[in-house]
C-alpha positions as a printed Julia matrix, in Angstrom:
80×3 Matrix{Float64}:
 -15.98  -51.16   -7.75
 -18.5   -50.97   -4.93
 -20.98  -48.24   -4.1
 -18.73  -47.28   -1.23
 -15.72  -46.26   -3.32
 -17.48  -44.62   -6.26
 -16.76  -40.92   -6.64
 -18.08  -38.45   -9.19
 -17.93  -34.68   -9.3
 -20.62  -32.7   -11.05
 -21.44  -29.01  -11.0
 -25.14  -28.22  -11.13
 -26.65  -24.75  -11.46
 -30.27  -23.95  -10.65
 -31.93  -20.57  -11.1
 -34.29  -20.01   -8.17
 -35.6   -16.65   -6.93
 -33.67  -15.85   -3.76
 -36.84  -15.16   -1.75
 -38.04  -18.72   -2.49
 -34.96  -20.57   -1.17
 -36.18  -20.98    2.45
 -39.26  -22.83    1.14
 -37.52  -24.94   -1.52
 -36.09  -28.46   -1.33
 -33.53  -29.95   -3.7
 -33.83  -33.73   -3.92
 -31.18  -35.54   -5.96
 -31.31  -39.23   -6.86
 -28.35  -41.03   -8.43
 -28.76  -44.1   -10.62
 -26.27  -46.25  -12.49
 -26.76  -46.66  -16.22
 -26.83  -50.22  -17.54
 -27.29  -50.72  -21.27
 -30.17  -53.1   -21.8
 -30.71  -53.54  -18.05
 -32.57  -51.85  -15.24
 -30.84  -48.71  -13.9
 -30.18  -49.25  -10.19
 -30.68  -46.61   -7.52
 -27.3   -45.84   -5.94
 -28.46  -43.28   -3.4
 -29.65  -39.75   -2.97
 -29.6   -36.61   -0.91
 -32.09  -33.95    0.13
 -31.0   -30.34    0.71
 -33.33  -27.87    2.42
 -33.5   -25.45    5.33
 -34.98  -28.23    7.47
 -32.46  -30.92    6.44
 -30.21  -32.39    9.13
 -26.5   -31.8     9.66
 -24.35  -30.46    6.79
 -27.22  -30.7     4.31
 -29.21  -28.09    6.2
 -26.14  -26.0     7.02
 -25.25  -25.76    3.32
 -28.77  -24.63    2.42
 -28.82  -22.01    5.21
 -25.38  -20.75    4.1
 -26.75  -20.23    0.58
 -29.72  -18.3     1.95
 -27.57  -16.14    4.24
 -24.88  -15.45    1.59
 -26.53  -14.69   -1.77
 -24.21  -14.84   -4.77
 -21.56  -16.82   -2.92
 -20.54  -20.33   -4.02
 -20.31  -23.17   -1.5
 -18.63  -26.47   -2.28
 -19.62  -29.3     0.03
 -19.24  -33.07   -0.3
 -22.18  -35.18    0.82
 -22.53  -38.93    1.16
 -25.46  -40.45   -0.68
 -28.1   -42.16    1.43
 -30.15  -45.13    0.33
 -33.39  -43.81    1.83
 -33.39  -40.24    0.39
């Protein structure tokens, strides 16, 4: 298995006051888990109102549509 073909689905829930969303940033880092070895950084993603492309669009959709669920797939980046 390479980093390219790894796929995992997780549902995460965060309680944040709605009025604070435009100022907040969600930064997610993903690491492998090696018993007895160093856990390697696989990649990450940053979601915020100022993020580029789909990452920013998803955040803006959440702000503009309170209470609605959005499901979006994002590729991890090595420099997040």
